[in-house]
Amino acid sequence: MMESMIRDFSLASKGHEKISWVDHYMPTLNAIGSMLKEKQTFKGKTIAISVHLEAKTAYLAKVLHRAGAHVVVTGSNPLSTQDDVAAALVDDGLTVYSWYNATNDEYFTFLNKALDHHPDIIIDDGGDLVHLLHTTRADARENIIGGTEETTTGVNRLRGLDKGGALQFPMIAANDSYCKYLFDNRYGTGQSTWDGIMRTTNLTVVGKRVVVAGYGWCGRGCAMRAKGLGAHVIVTEVDPIKAIEAVFDGFEVMTMEEAAKIGDIFVTLTGCENVIRGEHMKNMKDGAVMANAGHFDVEINKKELEQMTVGHFEARHNIEGYTLPNGHIINLIAEGRLVNLAAGDGHPAEIMDLSFAVQAMAAKYLLEHYQKLENHVYVLPHTIDTEIANIKLASMGYQIDSLTDKQRAYLNLD
Ligand code: NAI
């Protein structure tokens, strides 16, 4: 057994406390976990997980471990690992390679260490494990039957590989299940982005001009919650259809060039690069705050910010202040890394209950179907979404009607 690499094992009890808190609010994952545990579905299999290593993801890792898997966990972002949670997992017998504030080299060392276990299944978040398995770590592919991908950016990277015929094993786009993106990307990001921004800045949102870049699933949630907090919300987009949606949802739509001049708080959620650039920052108001909630820290151009700044200082914990030549100070939260995780605890447990129910079911699906799958990106069958939704709904105490046979025939359903 290879040794774990974590920051401080003595933090385990704090980590256990965090994990048992979320466990209580994840009934869907618990129900699925009990079924998997009873059948020991993953006995003899190694699952490598690259995730934002905090309490909810740790709980998913534990569920898979209890279902018989040898689980190896690594981070998916240098700033999102919680050291106490990592310690708790090691205490529970899982193998972990990750710590908070890893350097780039350490981050990739950890991913490689996870791949040294030659996993049967990978659970990826952002596509870094898949990338390594298709480049420098082809040797670690020998046992792979497939994997799952948690987020939009990772799925975009996978589709790129798939389009070029380069994908070497089947991947399930967990992100693209209804029970994932409709809730996690929208309501999860909506709440946790504001939690991260508010707890880090300790400033008001009410009355502020909030600029939301990208009106996809994450952007919709972020804009919706900003409005609920009393902000005046401006949306920037590149897709004319999403822009119309934003207008009809009651938001102002304009270019970043215009928004930069009037915004107080900027949040990028596009999955694209260079969304806020030097040419925008130079026109920002004194005291403007920038944060990113997209997967990679490429949406706010830090290089251009650093080049144009005449002074750089820690404005507050996890906030860097940059003084511009015109004397304005503009602030960047958590180095432009995804703010809800690098400056918060990520999505609420009840939301990740659905996302990780999808992940657990996706791993099971892979195990049961990999022989029939080709090296493409797949979305789980809708029946699995429905099964997860039924468990969630029941756990929340809601009941809904069901169709009669006659109604099904009327709707031309099987
Ligand atoms: P999406 O594809 O639904 O939406 C992205 C939107 O951004 C699209 O409407 C697109 O037209 C727009 N966009 C692209 N380039 C733009 C630009 N230069 N300027 C303005 N708008 C632009 O994607 P989704 O699901 O909303 O995800 C967005 C990002 O957030 C991804 O990187 C994803 O991986 C990440 N994500 C982060 C989470 C978190 O916890 N912080 C949770 C889920 C996803």
Coordinates of C-alpha atoms and ligand atoms in Angstrom, one line a residue:
M1 CA 0.0 0.0 0.0
M2 CA 1.4 3.4 -1.0
E3 CA 1.6 6.0 1.7
S4 CA -0.7 9.0 1.7
M5 CA 0.7 12.5 1.3
I6 CA -1.3 15.0 3.4
R7 CA -0.5 18.1 5.4
D8 CA -1.3 17.1 9.0
F9 CA -2.8 13.9 10.2
S10 CA -3.6 15.4 13.6
L11 CA -6.4 17.4 12.0
A12 CA -8.4 14.2 11.4
S13 CA -11.0 14.8 14.1
K14 CA -12.0 18.2 12.8
G15 CA -12.3 16.6 9.3
H16 CA -14.5 13.8 10.7
E17 CA -16.8 16.4 12.2
K18 CA -17.1 18.2 8.8
I19 CA -17.9 15.0 7.0
S20 CA -20.5 13.8 9.5
W21 CA -22.2 17.2 9.2
V22 CA -22.7 16.8 5.4
D23 CA -23.5 13.1 5.7
H24 CA -26.7 14.0 7.5
Y25 CA -27.9 16.2 4.6
M26 CA -27.1 13.7 1.8
P27 CA -30.0 11.2 1.9
T28 CA -29.9 10.3 -1.8
L29 CA -26.2 9.4 -1.8
N30 CA -26.8 7.5 1.5
A31 CA -29.6 5.5 -0.1
I32 CA -27.5 4.7 -3.1
G33 CA -24.5 4.1 -0.9
S34 CA -26.4 1.5 1.2
M35 CA -27.3 -0.4 -2.0
L36 CA -23.7 -0.3 -3.3
K37 CA -22.3 -1.3 0.1
E38 CA -24.7 -4.3 0.5
K39 CA -23.7 -5.6 -2.9
Q40 CA -20.0 -4.6 -2.5
T41 CA -20.3 -3.3 -6.1
F42 CA -16.8 -2.1 -6.3
K43 CA -15.0 -4.9 -4.6
G44 CA -11.5 -5.4 -6.0
K45 CA -11.7 -2.2 -8.0
T46 CA -9.5 0.8 -7.6
I47 CA -11.1 4.2 -8.1
A48 CA -9.0 7.3 -8.4
I49 CA -10.9 10.5 -7.6
S50 CA -9.6 14.0 -8.5
V51 CA -12.0 16.4 -6.7
H52 CA -12.2 19.6 -4.8
L53 CA -11.3 17.8 -1.6
E54 CA -13.8 19.1 1.0
A55 CA -16.4 17.4 3.1
K56 CA -19.0 16.4 0.4
T57 CA -16.5 14.9 -2.0
A58 CA -14.8 13.2 1.0
Y59 CA -18.2 11.6 1.7
L60 CA -18.5 10.4 -1.8
A61 CA -15.1 8.8 -1.5
K62 CA -16.2 7.1 1.7
V63 CA -19.3 5.8 0.1
L64 CA -17.3 4.2 -2.7
H65 CA -14.8 2.8 -0.2
R66 CA -17.6 1.2 1.8
A67 CA -18.8 -0.3 -1.4
G68 CA -15.6 -2.3 -1.6
A69 CA -13.4 0.0 -3.7
H70 CA -9.8 0.8 -3.0
V71 CA -10.2 4.6 -3.2
V72 CA -7.3 7.0 -4.0
V73 CA -8.1 10.7 -3.7
T74 CA -6.3 13.7 -5.0
G75 CA -7.3 17.4 -5.4
S76 CA -8.6 19.1 -8.5
N77 CA -7.4 22.6 -7.6
P78 CA -4.4 23.7 -5.5
L79 CA -6.6 25.9 -3.3
S80 CA -9.7 23.9 -2.7
T81 CA -8.3 21.0 -0.6
Q82 CA -9.2 21.1 3.1
D83 CA -6.4 19.6 5.1
D84 CA -8.6 18.4 8.0
V85 CA -10.9 16.6 5.6
A86 CA -7.9 14.9 3.8
A87 CA -6.6 13.7 7.2
A88 CA -10.0 12.2 8.1
L89 CA -10.1 10.2 4.9
V90 CA -6.6 8.8 5.6
D91 CA -7.8 7.9 9.1
D92 CA -10.7 6.0 7.5
G93 CA -8.3 3.9 5.5
L94 CA -8.4 5.8 2.1
T95 CA -5.3 6.9 0.3
V96 CA -5.0 10.6 -0.2
Y97 CA -2.5 12.8 -2.0
S98 CA -3.3 16.4 -1.6
W99 CA -2.9 19.5 0.6
Y100 CA -4.1 23.1 0.6
N101 CA -2.1 25.6 -1.3
A102 CA -0.1 23.1 -3.3
T103 CA 2.4 24.5 -5.8
N104 CA 1.8 23.6 -9.4
D105 CA 4.5 20.9 -9.2
E106 CA 3.0 19.4 -6.0
Y107 CA -0.4 19.5 -7.6
F108 CA 0.7 17.4 -10.5
T109 CA 2.8 15.1 -8.3
F110 CA -0.3 14.3 -6.4
L111 CA -2.3 13.5 -9.6
N112 CA 0.5 11.3 -10.8
K113 CA 0.7 9.5 -7.4
A114 CA -3.0 8.7 -7.7
L115 CA -2.4 7.3 -11.2
D116 CA 0.4 5.2 -9.9
H117 CA -2.3 3.0 -8.4
H118 CA -3.4 2.1 -12.0
P119 CA -7.1 2.7 -11.4
D120 CA -10.0 0.8 -12.9
I121 CA -12.2 3.8 -12.8
I122 CA -11.4 7.5 -12.5
I123 CA -13.7 10.3 -11.3
D124 CA -12.3 13.5 -12.7
D125 CA -13.2 17.2 -12.1
G126 CA -11.9 19.4 -14.8
G127 CA -10.1 16.8 -16.9
D128 CA -6.6 16.8 -15.4
L129 CA -6.5 13.1 -14.7
V130 CA -7.8 12.3 -18.2
H131 CA -5.3 14.7 -19.7
L132 CA -2.4 12.9 -17.9
L133 CA -3.7 9.5 -19.0
H134 CA -3.6 10.7 -22.6
T135 CA -0.2 12.2 -22.4
T136 CA 2.6 11.4 -19.9
R137 CA 0.8 8.6 -18.1
A138 CA -0.5 6.3 -20.8
D139 CA 1.2 3.5 -18.7
A140 CA -1.4 4.0 -16.0
R141 CA -4.2 3.2 -18.4
E142 CA -3.8 -0.6 -18.3
N143 CA -6.7 -1.3 -16.0
I144 CA -9.0 1.6 -17.0
I145 CA -12.5 0.6 -17.9
G146 CA -13.6 4.3 -18.0
G147 CA -14.3 7.3 -16.0
T148 CA -16.7 10.1 -15.1
E149 CA -16.4 13.9 -15.4
E150 CA -17.9 16.3 -12.9
T151 CA -17.8 19.7 -14.5
T152 CA -18.6 21.6 -17.7
T153 CA -15.0 22.5 -18.5
G154 CA -13.9 18.9 -18.1
V155 CA -16.7 17.7 -20.4
N156 CA -15.7 20.3 -23.0
R157 CA -12.1 19.0 -22.9
L158 CA -13.4 15.4 -23.2
R159 CA -15.6 16.3 -26.2
G160 CA -12.5 17.9 -27.8
L161 CA -10.6 14.6 -27.4
D162 CA -13.6 12.6 -28.6
K163 CA -14.1 14.8 -31.7
G164 CA -10.4 14.2 -32.7
G165 CA -10.9 10.4 -32.2
A166 CA -8.2 10.5 -29.4
L167 CA -10.2 9.4 -26.4
Q168 CA -8.8 6.1 -25.1
F169 CA -11.6 4.9 -22.9
P170 CA -15.3 5.7 -22.3
M171 CA -16.2 8.7 -20.2
I172 CA -19.5 9.5 -18.6
A173 CA -20.3 13.3 -18.6
A174 CA -21.8 13.3 -15.1
N175 CA -22.1 17.1 -15.5
D176 CA -24.7 16.6 -18.3
S177 CA -27.2 14.7 -16.2
Y178 CA -30.2 16.8 -15.3
C179 CA -29.7 15.9 -11.6
K180 CA -26.3 17.5 -11.8
Y181 CA -26.2 20.6 -13.9
L182 CA -29.8 21.8 -13.2
F183 CA -29.1 21.9 -9.5
D184 CA -25.3 22.0 -8.9
N185 CA -24.4 24.5 -11.6
R186 CA -27.4 26.7 -11.1
Y187 CA -28.4 26.6 -7.4
G188 CA -25.2 25.3 -6.0
T189 CA -23.0 27.9 -7.7
G190 CA -25.6 30.5 -7.2
Q191 CA -25.5 30.1 -3.4
S192 CA -21.9 29.2 -2.8
T193 CA -20.4 31.9 -5.0
W194 CA -22.1 34.6 -2.9
D195 CA -21.2 32.8 0.3
G196 CA -17.6 32.8 -0.8
I197 CA -17.7 36.5 -1.8
M198 CA -19.6 37.7 1.2
R199 CA -17.6 35.8 3.8
T200 CA -14.3 36.9 2.2
T201 CA -15.1 40.6 1.6
N202 CA -17.6 41.2 4.5
L203 CA -19.2 43.8 2.2
T204 CA -22.8 44.3 1.2
V205 CA -24.2 43.0 -2.0
V206 CA -27.4 45.0 -1.8
G207 CA -27.3 48.1 -3.9
K208 CA -24.2 47.0 -5.7
R209 CA -23.8 46.7 -9.4
V210 CA -22.9 43.1 -9.9
V211 CA -21.5 42.0 -13.3
V212 CA -22.1 38.4 -14.1
A213 CA -20.0 37.2 -17.1
G214 CA -21.6 34.1 -18.7
Y215 CA -25.3 33.3 -18.5
G216 CA -25.0 29.5 -18.7
W217 CA -26.2 27.3 -15.8
C218 CA -23.8 28.7 -13.3
G219 CA -24.3 32.3 -14.4
R220 CA -28.0 32.0 -14.2
G221 CA -27.8 30.9 -10.6
C222 CA -25.3 33.5 -9.7
A223 CA -27.4 36.3 -11.3
M224 CA -30.6 35.0 -9.7
R225 CA -29.0 35.0 -6.2
A226 CA -27.4 38.4 -6.7
K227 CA -30.8 39.8 -7.5
G228 CA -32.2 38.2 -4.4
L229 CA -29.5 39.8 -2.4
G230 CA -30.6 43.2 -3.7
A231 CA -28.0 43.8 -6.3
H232 CA -28.5 45.6 -9.6
V233 CA -27.4 42.8 -12.0
I234 CA -25.6 43.2 -15.3
V235 CA -24.9 40.2 -17.6
T236 CA -22.3 39.9 -20.3
E237 CA -22.5 37.1 -22.8
V238 CA -21.2 36.0 -26.2
D239 CA -24.3 33.9 -27.1
P240 CA -27.2 35.9 -28.4
I241 CA -29.8 33.4 -27.2
K242 CA -28.4 33.4 -23.6
A243 CA -28.3 37.2 -23.8
I244 CA -32.0 37.4 -24.7
E245 CA -32.8 35.0 -21.8
A246 CA -30.9 37.3 -19.5
V247 CA -32.9 40.3 -20.7
F248 CA -36.2 38.4 -20.3
D249 CA -35.1 37.3 -16.8
G250 CA -34.9 41.0 -16.0
F251 CA -31.2 41.7 -16.2
E252 CA -29.3 44.4 -18.0
V253 CA -27.1 43.1 -20.8
M254 CA -24.0 44.9 -22.2
T255 CA -20.5 44.3 -23.2
M256 CA -17.7 43.9 -20.7
E257 CA -16.2 47.1 -21.9
E258 CA -19.3 49.0 -20.8
A259 CA -19.9 46.9 -17.7
A260 CA -16.3 47.4 -16.5
K261 CA -16.9 51.1 -16.0
I262 CA -19.9 50.8 -13.7
G263 CA -19.5 47.4 -11.9
D264 CA -18.8 47.1 -8.2
I265 CA -18.4 43.3 -8.1
F266 CA -17.5 41.1 -11.1
V267 CA -18.0 37.4 -11.2
T268 CA -16.9 35.3 -14.2
L269 CA -18.6 31.9 -14.9
T270 CA -17.9 31.2 -18.5
G271 CA -15.4 28.4 -18.8
C272 CA -13.7 30.7 -21.3
E273 CA -10.3 32.5 -21.0
N274 CA -9.5 36.2 -20.8
V275 CA -13.0 37.4 -20.1
I276 CA -11.8 40.3 -18.0
R277 CA -8.7 41.8 -19.4
G278 CA -6.4 44.7 -18.7
E279 CA -8.3 46.9 -21.1
H280 CA -11.4 46.4 -18.8
M281 CA -9.6 46.6 -15.5
K282 CA -8.0 50.0 -16.3
N283 CA -11.5 51.5 -16.4
M284 CA -12.8 49.9 -13.2
K285 CA -14.0 51.9 -10.3
D286 CA -11.9 52.3 -7.2
G287 CA -12.7 49.4 -4.8
A288 CA -14.1 47.1 -7.5
V289 CA -14.0 43.4 -6.5
M290 CA -13.3 40.6 -9.0
A291 CA -14.0 36.9 -8.5
N292 CA -14.1 33.9 -10.7
A293 CA -16.3 30.8 -10.3
G294 CA -15.4 29.1 -13.6
H295 CA -13.3 26.0 -13.3
F296 CA -9.9 27.3 -14.2
D297 CA -8.2 30.6 -13.1
V298 CA -8.0 31.8 -16.7
E299 CA -11.1 34.0 -16.9
I300 CA -9.6 37.0 -15.2
N301 CA -6.3 37.9 -16.9
K302 CA -4.0 38.1 -13.9
K303 CA -0.9 38.5 -16.0
E304 CA -2.2 41.7 -17.5
L305 CA -3.4 42.9 -14.1
E306 CA 0.1 42.4 -12.6
Q307 CA 1.7 44.1 -15.6
M308 CA -0.4 47.3 -15.2
T309 CA -0.3 47.5 -11.4
V310 CA 1.9 49.9 -9.6
G311 CA 1.4 48.3 -6.1
H312 CA 0.2 44.9 -5.0
F313 CA -0.7 44.0 -1.4
E314 CA -2.8 41.7 0.7
A315 CA -6.0 43.7 1.2
R316 CA -7.6 41.2 3.5
H317 CA -7.3 37.4 4.0
N318 CA -7.6 35.8 0.5
I319 CA -8.0 39.2 -1.2
E320 CA -5.2 40.8 -3.1
G321 CA -5.4 44.6 -3.8
Y322 CA -3.9 46.0 -6.9
T323 CA -3.1 49.7 -7.3
L324 CA -3.5 51.0 -10.8
P325 CA -1.6 53.9 -12.3
N326 CA -4.7 56.2 -11.9
G327 CA -4.7 55.5 -8.1
H328 CA -7.7 53.1 -8.2
I329 CA -7.4 49.9 -6.1
I330 CA -9.1 46.9 -7.6
N331 CA -9.4 43.6 -5.7
L332 CA -9.1 40.0 -6.7
I333 CA -10.5 37.2 -4.5
A334 CA -8.6 33.9 -4.1
E335 CA -6.2 34.5 -6.9
G336 CA -9.0 34.2 -9.4
R337 CA -9.5 30.6 -8.6
L338 CA -13.1 29.4 -8.2
V339 CA -14.3 31.5 -5.4
N340 CA -16.9 29.2 -3.9
L341 CA -14.3 26.6 -3.1
A342 CA -11.1 28.6 -2.8
A343 CA -12.8 31.1 -0.5
G344 CA -15.6 29.0 0.8
D345 CA -16.8 25.4 1.4
G346 CA -18.3 24.8 -2.0
H347 CA -21.9 24.0 -2.8
P348 CA -24.4 23.1 0.0
A349 CA -24.6 19.4 1.0
E350 CA -28.2 19.0 -0.2
I351 CA -27.1 20.0 -3.7
M352 CA -24.0 17.8 -3.8
D353 CA -26.3 15.0 -2.6
L354 CA -27.7 15.0 -6.2
S355 CA -24.4 15.5 -8.0
F356 CA -22.7 12.7 -6.1
A357 CA -25.7 10.4 -6.4
V358 CA -25.1 10.9 -10.2
Q359 CA -21.3 10.2 -9.7
A360 CA -21.9 7.0 -7.7
M361 CA -24.5 5.8 -10.2
A362 CA -22.2 6.7 -13.1
A363 CA -19.4 4.5 -11.6
K364 CA -21.8 1.7 -11.2
Y365 CA -23.1 2.1 -14.7
L366 CA -19.5 2.0 -16.1
L367 CA -18.8 -1.2 -14.2
E368 CA -22.0 -2.8 -15.6
H369 CA -21.7 -1.6 -19.2
Y370 CA -18.1 -0.9 -20.0
Q371 CA -17.8 -3.9 -22.3
K372 CA -20.5 -2.4 -24.5
L373 CA -19.2 1.2 -24.4
E374 CA -16.9 2.6 -27.0
N375 CA -14.2 5.3 -26.4
H376 CA -16.7 8.2 -26.5
V377 CA -18.3 10.6 -24.1
Y378 CA -21.7 9.3 -22.8
V379 CA -24.5 10.8 -20.8
L380 CA -26.3 8.5 -18.3
P381 CA -29.7 7.2 -19.4
H382 CA -32.6 9.3 -18.3
T383 CA -34.0 6.5 -16.2
I384 CA -31.1 7.0 -13.8
D385 CA -31.8 10.7 -13.5
T386 CA -35.4 9.8 -12.7
E387 CA -34.4 7.2 -10.1
I388 CA -32.1 9.7 -8.4
A389 CA -34.8 12.4 -8.5
N390 CA -37.4 10.1 -7.0
I391 CA -35.1 9.2 -4.0
K392 CA -34.4 12.9 -3.5
L393 CA -38.0 14.0 -3.7
A394 CA -39.1 11.4 -1.3
S395 CA -36.3 12.4 1.1
M396 CA -37.5 16.0 1.0
G397 CA -41.0 14.8 1.9
Y398 CA -42.7 15.6 -1.4
Q399 CA -45.1 13.4 -3.4
I400 CA -46.1 13.9 -7.0
D401 CA -48.7 12.4 -9.2
S402 CA -48.0 9.6 -11.7
L403 CA -49.4 9.0 -15.1
T404 CA -52.2 6.5 -15.7
D405 CA -51.8 4.0 -18.5
K406 CA -54.3 6.0 -20.5
Q407 CA -52.4 9.2 -20.0
R408 CA -49.2 7.5 -21.0
A409 CA -50.8 6.3 -24.2
Y410 CA -52.2 9.9 -24.8
L411 CA -48.6 11.2 -24.5
N412 CA -47.3 8.5 -26.7
L413 CA -45.0 7.1 -24.0
D414 CA -43.9 3.5 -23.9
Ligands
NAI1 P1 -22.4 26.8 -19.6 O1 -21.7 26.3 -20.9 O2 -23.8 26.4 -19.3 O3 -22.3 28.4 -19.6 C1 -21.2 29.2 -20.0 C2 -21.7 30.5 -20.6 O4 -20.6 31.4 -20.7 C3 -22.3 30.3 -22.0 O5 -23.6 30.8 -22.0 C4 -21.4 31.0 -22.9 O6 -22.0 31.5 -24.0 C5 -20.8 32.0 -22.0 N1 -19.5 32.6 -22.4 C6 -18.5 31.9 -23.0 N2 -17.5 32.7 -23.2 C7 -17.8 33.9 -22.8 C8 -17.2 35.2 -22.7 N3 -16.0 35.4 -23.2 N4 -17.9 36.2 -22.2 C9 -19.1 36.1 -21.8 N5 -19.8 34.9 -21.8 C10 -19.2 33.9 -22.3 O7 -21.3 26.4 -18.5 P2 -21.6 26.3 -16.9 O8 -22.1 24.9 -16.6 O9 -22.4 27.5 -16.5 O10 -20.1 26.3 -16.3 C11 -19.4 27.5 -16.4 C12 -18.0 27.3 -15.7 O11 -18.2 27.0 -14.4 C13 -17.2 26.1 -16.3 O12 -15.9 26.3 -16.2 C14 -17.6 25.0 -15.3 O13 -16.7 23.9 -15.3 C15 -17.6 25.8 -14.0 N6 -18.4 25.2 -12.9 C16 -18.0 25.7 -11.7 C17 -18.7 25.3 -10.5 C18 -18.2 25.8 -9.2 O14 -18.4 25.1 -8.2 N7 -17.6 27.0 -9.1 C19 -19.8 24.3 -10.6 C20 -20.1 23.9 -11.9 C21 -19.4 24.4 -13.0

